[in-house]
C-alpha cells in the first residue's frame, strides 16, 4: 500500500506543510490551530478541484431519477431475459447520456486523499517520517492538540499510547465522540435535505427508497468506523461533510430539481421578485380557482338536536307531497268516473231515443193492425 500510494503520501504531506507554513505566521507552529487549519485547507482545496465532478454528480442523479419509470418498464418487460434487460439498460443510458457511476465520482475521487491523510497521520502517531514531513515537522505535529486531543490519537488507543502523545484518555474520547456525532449528524442532514427538498415527489421509484435507506445507513457507518479514525482524519471528514452540506444547499436553492419542493419555493421567490413571467392563461386559471375556493360556502355545523328537529319539516314536506299526489290521483279518478258516467248517460239517452223511434214505428204498425183486427193497444218500447 505504501509503495503504490507513496507518491500520493508525498503530495498530501507537501500540501499540509505548505498550509502549515502559512498558518505558522499567525499561530504557534506547534499548536493545534496551525495543523488543524492546514487539514481544513487541504479539504477545501480538494473539494474546489472536485466541483466539476460534483456538478456532474448532480446532473447524473437527476437523470437517474427521470429514467426510473423507463428502467422499471424495461425490467418488467424483460424480467425473464437478464441479458436483453442489460442491453436495453445500456442502450437507455447511451441515448440519454447518463452514467450510473457519476453519482459516486466525488467520493471515489477523494478516497485516495482520505487514505493518504489517514496514513500520514498514522505515521505521525508512530513517530515515523512520511513524505516531506521530516523530524522537526514530525515533533511539531505530535505536539499539536485540538481541544486537548492530539491529531494522531484515536478513540481506541490505549492509555499508554495517548499519554506518550501528551494527552489524557478522557480528553481524547470526549473530543472524538463529539466529532463523530457531528460528522454523522452532518451526513444525515445532507442526505435528508436531498430527499425532502430536491426530489420530484410525483415520481415514486425504487431509487427514492434506495436514497432513503442510505440516509440512515451512512451516518451509522461513519459512527462505527469513526472510532478507528485519528482526530486529524475526523477533522478532515467533518470538514468534508460541512462543505458538502453547504454546497448542496447552494445548488438546491439556485438550481433545484423540477417538480421538487425546492423548485416550487424558487418559483415563488422569482414570482415575488417579478422575475418570473407566466402565461396569462395560467395566471387567469389560478385566479379563477382561488376565487372559486374563497366563494365556496361550507355547510354550517349543527348539533344533534338541530339535526333531529330539522328532519321533521322535511318529513312533513314529504308527507304533504305524498298527500298532494294522492289527492291528485283521487281527483283524476273522480274526473275519470264523471266522464265515464256522462258518457254512459249519453249512450243510454241515445239508446232510448233509438228505442223510442223504433217503438213509434212499431206502435203505428200495431195501431193499424189493431184497427184491422180489433181494439189492441201498442206495447211500450221498454217491454219489447
Tab-separated table of C-alpha atoms in Angstrom:
chain	number	residue	atom	x	y	z
A	1	UNK	CA	0.000	0.000	0.000
A	2	UNK	CA	2.786	2.430	0.924
A	3	UNK	CA	4.606	1.614	-2.306
A	4	UNK	CA	1.569	2.161	-4.507
A	5	UNK	CA	0.317	5.292	-2.759
A	6	UNK	CA	3.791	6.621	-1.887
A	7	UNK	CA	3.619	9.497	-4.412
A	8	UNK	CA	0.192	10.476	-3.085
A	9	UNK	CA	1.518	10.465	0.503
A	10	UNK	CA	4.192	12.889	-0.633
A	11	UNK	CA	1.646	15.144	-2.360
A	12	UNK	CA	-0.699	15.245	0.638
A	13	UNK	CA	2.106	15.853	3.115
A	14	UNK	CA	3.534	18.608	0.918
A	15	UNK	CA	0.161	20.412	0.736
A	16	UNK	CA	-0.252	20.183	4.520
A	17	UNK	CA	3.260	21.505	5.104
A	18	UNK	CA	2.678	24.477	2.798
A	19	UNK	CA	-0.518	25.434	4.608
A	20	UNK	CA	1.237	24.871	7.943
A	21	UNK	CA	3.970	27.309	6.926
A	22	UNK	CA	1.331	29.921	6.149
A	23	UNK	CA	-0.657	29.451	9.393
A	24	UNK	CA	2.577	29.441	11.420
A	25	UNK	CA	2.811	33.137	10.639
A	26	UNK	CA	-0.420	33.654	12.613
A	27	UNK	CA	-0.452	30.867	15.228
A	28	UNK	CA	2.138	28.919	17.176
A	29	UNK	CA	3.756	26.396	14.762
A	30	UNK	CA	3.259	23.599	17.314
A	31	UNK	CA	-0.393	24.480	18.036
A	32	UNK	CA	-3.427	22.515	17.007
A	33	UNK	CA	-4.790	25.616	15.265
A	34	UNK	CA	-1.893	25.699	12.775
A	35	UNK	CA	-2.026	21.970	11.995
A	36	UNK	CA	-5.836	21.698	12.200
A	37	UNK	CA	-6.364	24.604	9.813
A	38	UNK	CA	-3.829	23.022	7.476
A	39	UNK	CA	-6.010	19.906	7.297
A	40	UNK	CA	-9.143	22.023	6.791
A	41	UNK	CA	-7.415	23.913	3.986
A	42	UNK	CA	-6.429	20.604	2.396
A	43	UNK	CA	-10.115	19.609	2.348
A	44	UNK	CA	-11.175	22.940	0.841
A	45	UNK	CA	-8.540	22.670	-1.881
A	46	UNK	CA	-9.561	19.125	-2.775
A	47	UNK	CA	-13.262	19.984	-2.852
A	48	UNK	CA	-12.672	23.007	-5.069
A	49	UNK	CA	-10.877	20.736	-7.528
A	50	UNK	CA	-13.819	18.316	-7.354
A	51	UNK	CA	-16.520	20.910	-8.170
A	52	UNK	CA	-16.802	19.773	-11.839
A	53	UNK	CA	-17.317	16.204	-10.626
A	54	UNK	CA	-19.905	17.432	-8.124
A	55	UNK	CA	-21.852	19.202	-10.887
A	56	UNK	CA	-21.685	16.041	-12.961
A	57	UNK	CA	-22.914	14.063	-9.973
A	58	UNK	CA	-25.972	16.327	-9.615
A	59	UNK	CA	-26.839	16.007	-13.297
A	60	UNK	CA	-26.393	12.243	-13.188
A	61	UNK	CA	-28.602	11.967	-10.095
A	62	UNK	CA	-31.367	13.965	-11.797
A	63	UNK	CA	-31.116	11.895	-14.961
A	64	UNK	CA	-31.329	8.699	-12.937
A	65	UNK	CA	-34.451	9.992	-11.194
A	66	UNK	CA	-36.048	10.864	-14.537
A	67	UNK	CA	-35.148	7.461	-16.023
A	68	UNK	CA	-36.545	5.382	-13.168
A	69	UNK	CA	-40.006	4.835	-14.764
A	70	UNK	CA	-38.400	3.727	-18.055
A	71	UNK	CA	-35.941	1.480	-16.260
A	72	UNK	CA	-38.754	-0.119	-14.323
A	73	UNK	CA	-40.687	-0.720	-17.558
A	74	UNK	CA	-37.633	-2.422	-19.095
A	75	UNK	CA	-37.234	-4.622	-16.045
A	76	UNK	CA	-40.878	-5.679	-16.208
A	77	UNK	CA	-40.745	-6.277	-19.939
A	78	UNK	CA	-37.556	-8.370	-19.940
A	79	UNK	CA	-37.686	-9.837	-16.458
A	80	UNK	CA	-37.174	-13.355	-17.858
A	81	UNK	CA	-34.233	-12.330	-20.069
A	82	UNK	CA	-31.467	-10.747	-17.989
A	83	UNK	CA	-29.095	-10.325	-20.922
A	84	UNK	CA	-31.676	-8.446	-23.005
A	85	UNK	CA	-32.551	-6.395	-19.941
A	86	UNK	CA	-28.911	-5.336	-19.511
A	87	UNK	CA	-28.636	-4.479	-23.206
A	88	UNK	CA	-31.748	-2.300	-23.075
A	89	UNK	CA	-30.471	-0.580	-19.923
A	90	UNK	CA	-27.139	0.242	-21.559
A	91	UNK	CA	-28.963	1.468	-24.642
A	92	UNK	CA	-31.122	3.748	-22.484
A	93	UNK	CA	-28.046	5.141	-20.704
A	94	UNK	CA	-26.350	5.797	-24.026
A	95	UNK	CA	-29.359	7.543	-25.567
A	96	UNK	CA	-29.829	9.841	-22.558
A	97	UNK	CA	-26.110	10.350	-21.847
A	98	UNK	CA	-26.439	9.070	-18.283
A	99	UNK	CA	-23.711	7.304	-16.330
A	100	UNK	CA	-24.866	5.488	-13.161
A	101	UNK	CA	-21.360	5.754	-11.695
A	102	UNK	CA	-21.279	9.549	-11.987
A	103	UNK	CA	-23.078	9.949	-8.664
A	104	UNK	CA	-20.176	8.173	-6.932
A	105	UNK	CA	-17.382	10.123	-8.654
A	106	UNK	CA	-16.769	12.737	-5.898
A	107	UNK	CA	-16.491	10.048	-3.222
A	108	UNK	CA	-14.267	7.872	-5.401
A	109	UNK	CA	-12.090	10.837	-6.365
A	110	UNK	CA	-11.387	11.945	-2.810
A	111	UNK	CA	-10.959	8.446	-1.414
A	112	UNK	CA	-7.210	8.324	-2.286
A	113	UNK	CA	-6.665	11.641	-0.482
A	114	UNK	CA	-8.601	10.348	2.509
A	115	UNK	CA	-6.488	7.183	2.651
A	116	UNK	CA	-3.283	9.182	2.190
A	117	UNK	CA	-4.150	11.579	5.023
A	118	UNK	CA	-5.024	8.612	7.231
A	119	UNK	CA	-1.626	7.055	6.554
A	120	UNK	CA	0.232	10.337	7.073
A	121	UNK	CA	-1.385	10.836	10.482
A	122	UNK	CA	-0.758	7.191	11.375
A	123	UNK	CA	2.955	7.663	10.587
A	124	UNK	CA	2.978	10.784	12.780
A	125	UNK	CA	1.387	8.840	15.660
A	126	UNK	CA	4.005	6.122	15.280
A	127	UNK	CA	6.820	8.685	15.170
A	128	UNK	CA	7.770	7.938	11.559
A	129	UNK	CA	8.586	10.490	8.905
A	130	UNK	CA	6.422	10.424	5.796
A	131	UNK	CA	6.595	12.330	2.537
A	132	UNK	CA	8.092	15.779	3.093
A	133	UNK	CA	7.455	15.694	6.862
A	134	UNK	CA	10.875	15.447	8.451
A	135	UNK	CA	11.843	15.017	12.101
A	136	UNK	CA	11.271	18.662	13.001
A	137	UNK	CA	7.803	18.751	11.485
A	138	UNK	CA	7.066	15.336	12.967
A	139	UNK	CA	7.766	16.562	16.504
A	140	UNK	CA	5.733	19.708	15.868
A	141	UNK	CA	2.750	17.653	14.618
A	142	UNK	CA	2.932	15.319	17.614
A	143	UNK	CA	2.677	18.282	19.980
A	144	UNK	CA	-0.404	19.684	18.180
A	145	UNK	CA	-3.640	19.220	20.147
A	146	UNK	CA	-7.235	20.100	19.265
A	147	UNK	CA	-9.242	20.750	22.444
A	148	UNK	CA	-6.728	18.630	24.351
A	149	UNK	CA	-6.691	15.699	21.892
A	150	UNK	CA	-3.602	15.014	19.719
A	151	UNK	CA	-4.147	14.971	15.955
A	152	UNK	CA	-2.800	11.412	15.692
A	153	UNK	CA	-4.777	9.956	18.642
A	154	UNK	CA	-7.726	7.563	18.202
A	155	UNK	CA	-10.701	6.656	20.367
A	156	UNK	CA	-9.496	3.030	20.657
A	157	UNK	CA	-5.875	3.878	21.517
A	158	UNK	CA	-4.525	2.615	24.802
A	159	UNK	CA	-3.864	4.910	27.721
A	160	UNK	CA	-0.104	4.420	27.389
A	161	UNK	CA	-0.083	5.473	23.742
A	162	UNK	CA	-2.255	8.521	24.412
A	163	UNK	CA	-0.044	9.544	27.334
A	164	UNK	CA	3.020	9.260	25.083
A	165	UNK	CA	1.403	11.915	22.884
A	166	UNK	CA	0.963	14.173	25.904
A	167	UNK	CA	-2.809	13.822	26.480
A	168	UNK	CA	-5.312	12.004	28.685
A	169	UNK	CA	-7.733	9.241	27.690
A	170	UNK	CA	-10.724	11.294	28.844
A	171	UNK	CA	-9.888	14.262	26.644
A	172	UNK	CA	-9.277	12.093	23.590
A	173	UNK	CA	-12.506	10.112	23.949
A	174	UNK	CA	-14.687	13.122	24.692
A	175	UNK	CA	-13.328	15.024	21.691
A	176	UNK	CA	-13.593	12.021	19.346
A	177	UNK	CA	-17.174	11.227	20.443
A	178	UNK	CA	-18.277	14.822	19.869
A	179	UNK	CA	-16.624	14.900	16.450
A	180	UNK	CA	-18.124	11.530	15.457
A	181	UNK	CA	-21.604	12.754	16.454
A	182	UNK	CA	-21.149	15.969	14.457
A	183	UNK	CA	-19.819	14.021	11.498
A	184	UNK	CA	-22.768	11.572	11.488
A	185	UNK	CA	-25.331	14.345	12.057
A	186	UNK	CA	-23.989	16.434	9.183
A	187	UNK	CA	-24.053	13.393	6.902
A	188	UNK	CA	-27.660	12.623	7.875
A	189	UNK	CA	-28.805	16.228	7.395
A	190	UNK	CA	-27.144	16.441	3.988
A	191	UNK	CA	-28.873	13.295	2.751
A	192	UNK	CA	-32.210	14.289	4.312
A	193	UNK	CA	-32.032	17.702	2.673
A	194	UNK	CA	-31.587	15.995	-0.677
A	195	UNK	CA	-34.565	13.678	-0.093
A	196	UNK	CA	-37.036	16.221	1.277
A	197	UNK	CA	-36.297	19.232	-0.934
A	198	UNK	CA	-34.620	18.189	-4.160
A	199	UNK	CA	-36.547	15.074	-5.218
A	200	UNK	CA	-39.556	15.015	-7.539
A	201	UNK	CA	-42.263	13.715	-5.220
A	202	UNK	CA	-44.654	12.996	-8.093
A	203	UNK	CA	-42.483	10.067	-9.236
A	204	UNK	CA	-42.328	7.130	-6.833
A	205	UNK	CA	-39.405	4.918	-7.810
A	206	UNK	CA	-37.098	2.380	-6.139
A	207	UNK	CA	-34.331	4.980	-6.440
A	208	UNK	CA	-36.075	7.093	-3.809
A	209	UNK	CA	-36.272	4.120	-1.455
A	210	UNK	CA	-32.583	3.476	-2.010
A	211	UNK	CA	-31.689	7.076	-1.189
A	212	UNK	CA	-33.876	6.941	1.902
A	213	UNK	CA	-32.067	3.820	3.076
A	214	UNK	CA	-28.657	5.448	2.523
A	215	UNK	CA	-29.811	8.421	4.583
A	216	UNK	CA	-29.813	6.151	7.646
A	217	UNK	CA	-27.015	3.740	6.685
A	218	UNK	CA	-24.225	6.274	6.028
A	219	UNK	CA	-24.388	8.014	9.443
A	220	UNK	CA	-24.273	4.632	11.185
A	221	UNK	CA	-21.281	3.592	9.093
A	222	UNK	CA	-19.419	6.796	9.949
A	223	UNK	CA	-20.206	6.353	13.632
A	224	UNK	CA	-18.870	2.780	13.625
A	225	UNK	CA	-15.729	3.489	11.601
A	226	UNK	CA	-15.104	6.839	13.313
A	227	UNK	CA	-13.822	5.237	16.499
A	228	UNK	CA	-10.829	3.966	14.490
A	229	UNK	CA	-10.053	7.318	12.821
A	230	UNK	CA	-7.348	9.638	14.191
A	231	UNK	CA	-8.525	13.042	15.342
A	232	UNK	CA	-6.934	14.649	12.278
A	233	UNK	CA	-8.943	12.362	9.971
A	234	UNK	CA	-12.124	13.216	11.889
A	235	UNK	CA	-11.335	16.885	11.280
A	236	UNK	CA	-10.870	16.109	7.595
A	237	UNK	CA	-14.143	14.172	7.269
A	238	UNK	CA	-16.192	16.632	9.345
A	239	UNK	CA	-14.936	19.477	7.163
A	240	UNK	CA	-15.844	17.466	4.049
A	241	UNK	CA	-19.399	16.884	5.316
A	242	UNK	CA	-19.903	20.549	6.191
A	243	UNK	CA	-18.584	21.594	2.766
A	244	UNK	CA	-20.894	19.111	1.034
A	245	UNK	CA	-23.884	20.329	3.050
A	246	UNK	CA	-23.240	23.988	2.214
A	247	UNK	CA	-22.514	23.269	-1.433
A	248	UNK	CA	-25.683	21.221	-1.747
A	249	UNK	CA	-27.783	23.940	-0.096
A	250	UNK	CA	-26.435	26.446	-2.623
A	251	UNK	CA	-27.172	24.171	-5.592
A	252	UNK	CA	-30.660	23.240	-4.359
A	253	UNK	CA	-31.549	26.901	-3.865
A	254	UNK	CA	-30.208	28.079	-7.226
A	255	UNK	CA	-30.879	25.073	-9.452
A	256	UNK	CA	-33.407	22.665	-7.875
A	257	UNK	CA	-34.872	19.567	-9.476
A	258	UNK	CA	-38.119	20.297	-11.406
A	259	UNK	CA	-41.161	19.038	-9.514
A	260	UNK	CA	-39.433	19.160	-6.121
A	261	UNK	CA	-40.300	21.272	-3.088
A	262	UNK	CA	-37.209	23.429	-3.603
A	263	UNK	CA	-38.292	24.079	-7.196
A	264	UNK	CA	-41.713	25.344	-6.044
A	265	UNK	CA	-40.060	27.592	-3.466
A	266	UNK	CA	-37.714	29.019	-6.084
A	267	UNK	CA	-40.643	29.710	-8.432
A	268	UNK	CA	-42.415	31.586	-5.651
A	269	UNK	CA	-39.311	33.689	-4.949
A	270	UNK	CA	-38.928	34.567	-8.621
A	271	UNK	CA	-42.639	35.370	-8.886
A	272	UNK	CA	-42.491	37.637	-5.836
A	273	UNK	CA	-39.459	39.443	-7.265
A	274	UNK	CA	-41.198	39.891	-10.628
A	275	UNK	CA	-38.562	37.851	-12.457
A	276	UNK	CA	-40.895	35.036	-13.453
A	277	UNK	CA	-43.219	35.762	-16.387
A	278	UNK	CA	-46.074	33.274	-16.580
A	279	UNK	CA	-48.600	32.568	-19.293
A	280	UNK	CA	-51.664	34.866	-18.857
A	281	UNK	CA	-53.985	31.910	-19.352
A	282	UNK	CA	-52.270	30.053	-16.499
A	283	UNK	CA	-52.482	33.105	-14.243
A	284	UNK	CA	-56.182	33.588	-15.045
A	285	UNK	CA	-56.909	29.932	-14.355
A	286	UNK	CA	-55.140	30.152	-10.985
A	287	UNK	CA	-57.086	33.292	-10.059
A	288	UNK	CA	-60.389	31.695	-11.037
A	289	UNK	CA	-59.582	28.626	-8.970
A	290	UNK	CA	-58.635	30.792	-5.991
A	291	UNK	CA	-61.840	32.862	-6.255
A	292	UNK	CA	-63.940	29.708	-6.507
A	293	UNK	CA	-62.238	28.335	-3.439
A	294	UNK	CA	-62.874	31.535	-1.463
A	295	UNK	CA	-66.517	31.798	-2.577
A	296	UNK	CA	-67.302	28.217	-1.778
A	297	UNK	CA	-69.542	28.125	1.303
A	298	UNK	CA	-69.103	25.284	3.691
A	299	UNK	CA	-72.244	23.906	5.395
A	300	UNK	CA	-72.654	25.097	8.951
A	301	UNK	CA	-72.137	22.559	11.637
A	302	UNK	CA	-75.363	21.665	13.506
A	303	UNK	CA	-75.931	19.998	16.829
A	304	UNK	CA	-77.694	16.693	17.120
A	305	UNK	CA	-80.885	18.362	18.390
A	306	UNK	CA	-80.971	20.733	15.424
A	307	UNK	CA	-80.437	17.885	13.010
A	308	UNK	CA	-83.315	15.955	14.619
A	309	UNK	CA	-85.695	18.952	14.587
A	310	UNK	CA	-84.589	19.857	11.112
A	311	UNK	CA	-85.573	16.419	9.899
A	312	UNK	CA	-89.271	16.870	10.908
A	313	UNK	CA	-90.156	19.574	8.393
A	314	UNK	CA	-88.513	17.550	5.726
A	315	UNK	CA	-90.690	14.596	6.737
A	316	UNK	CA	-93.790	16.821	6.830
A	317	UNK	CA	-92.970	18.156	3.399
A	318	UNK	CA	-92.552	14.630	2.160
A	319	UNK	CA	-95.912	13.647	3.684
A	320	UNK	CA	-97.512	16.726	2.141
A	321	UNK	CA	-96.049	15.771	-1.172
A	322	UNK	CA	-97.395	12.278	-0.858
A	323	UNK	CA	-100.824	13.624	0.236
A	324	UNK	CA	-100.898	16.044	-2.669
A	325	UNK	CA	-100.050	13.298	-5.128
A	326	UNK	CA	-102.734	11.098	-3.583
A	327	UNK	CA	-105.254	13.934	-3.862
A	328	UNK	CA	-104.295	14.467	-7.465
A	329	UNK	CA	-104.797	10.748	-8.112
A	330	UNK	CA	-108.199	10.894	-6.380
A	331	UNK	CA	-109.261	13.930	-8.436
A	332	UNK	CA	-108.123	12.230	-11.574
A	333	UNK	CA	-110.104	9.111	-10.688
A	334	UNK	CA	-113.209	11.137	-9.861
A	335	UNK	CA	-112.838	13.130	-13.034
A	336	UNK	CA	-112.486	9.929	-14.955
A	337	UNK	CA	-115.536	8.434	-13.284
A	338	UNK	CA	-117.556	11.602	-14.029
A	339	UNK	CA	-116.529	11.466	-17.633
A	340	UNK	CA	-117.434	7.772	-17.734
A	341	UNK	CA	-120.839	8.418	-16.153
A	342	UNK	CA	-121.563	11.246	-18.552
A	343	UNK	CA	-120.557	9.075	-21.459
A	344	UNK	CA	-122.729	6.252	-20.159
A	345	UNK	CA	-125.727	8.599	-19.758
A	346	UNK	CA	-125.284	9.921	-23.273
A	347	UNK	CA	-125.170	6.371	-24.618
A	348	UNK	CA	-128.334	5.414	-22.667
A	349	UNK	CA	-130.087	8.552	-23.911
A	350	UNK	CA	-129.118	7.714	-27.431
A	351	UNK	CA	-130.331	4.150	-26.991
A	352	UNK	CA	-133.581	5.477	-25.538
A	353	UNK	CA	-134.039	7.802	-28.470
A	354	UNK	CA	-133.296	4.995	-30.859
A	355	UNK	CA	-135.696	2.750	-28.978
A	356	UNK	CA	-138.342	5.432	-28.979
A	357	UNK	CA	-138.014	5.898	-32.645
A	358	UNK	CA	-138.298	2.201	-33.205
A	359	UNK	CA	-141.145	1.958	-30.703
A	360	UNK	CA	-143.079	4.707	-32.506
A	361	UNK	CA	-142.800	2.951	-35.792
A	362	UNK	CA	-143.891	-0.384	-34.394
A	363	UNK	CA	-146.708	1.331	-32.436
A	364	UNK	CA	-148.102	2.827	-35.600
A	365	UNK	CA	-147.976	-0.541	-37.291
A	366	UNK	CA	-149.675	-2.146	-34.265
A	367	UNK	CA	-152.371	0.538	-34.185
A	368	UNK	CA	-153.069	-0.067	-37.825
A	369	UNK	CA	-153.183	-3.816	-37.303
A	370	UNK	CA	-155.402	-3.290	-34.203
A	371	UNK	CA	-157.753	-1.254	-36.163
A	372	UNK	CA	-157.928	-4.092	-38.609
A	373	UNK	CA	-158.094	-6.900	-36.077
A	374	UNK	CA	-159.763	-5.113	-33.240
A	375	UNK	CA	-159.054	-2.918	-30.323
A	376	UNK	CA	-155.364	-3.770	-29.459
A	377	UNK	CA	-153.089	-1.372	-27.567
A	378	UNK	CA	-149.436	-0.984	-28.718
A	379	UNK	CA	-146.681	-2.350	-26.461
A	380	UNK	CA	-144.252	0.032	-24.664
A	381	UNK	CA	-140.784	0.127	-26.244
A	382	UNK	CA	-139.108	-0.878	-22.981
A	383	UNK	CA	-141.210	-4.047	-22.825
A	384	UNK	CA	-140.333	-5.012	-26.317
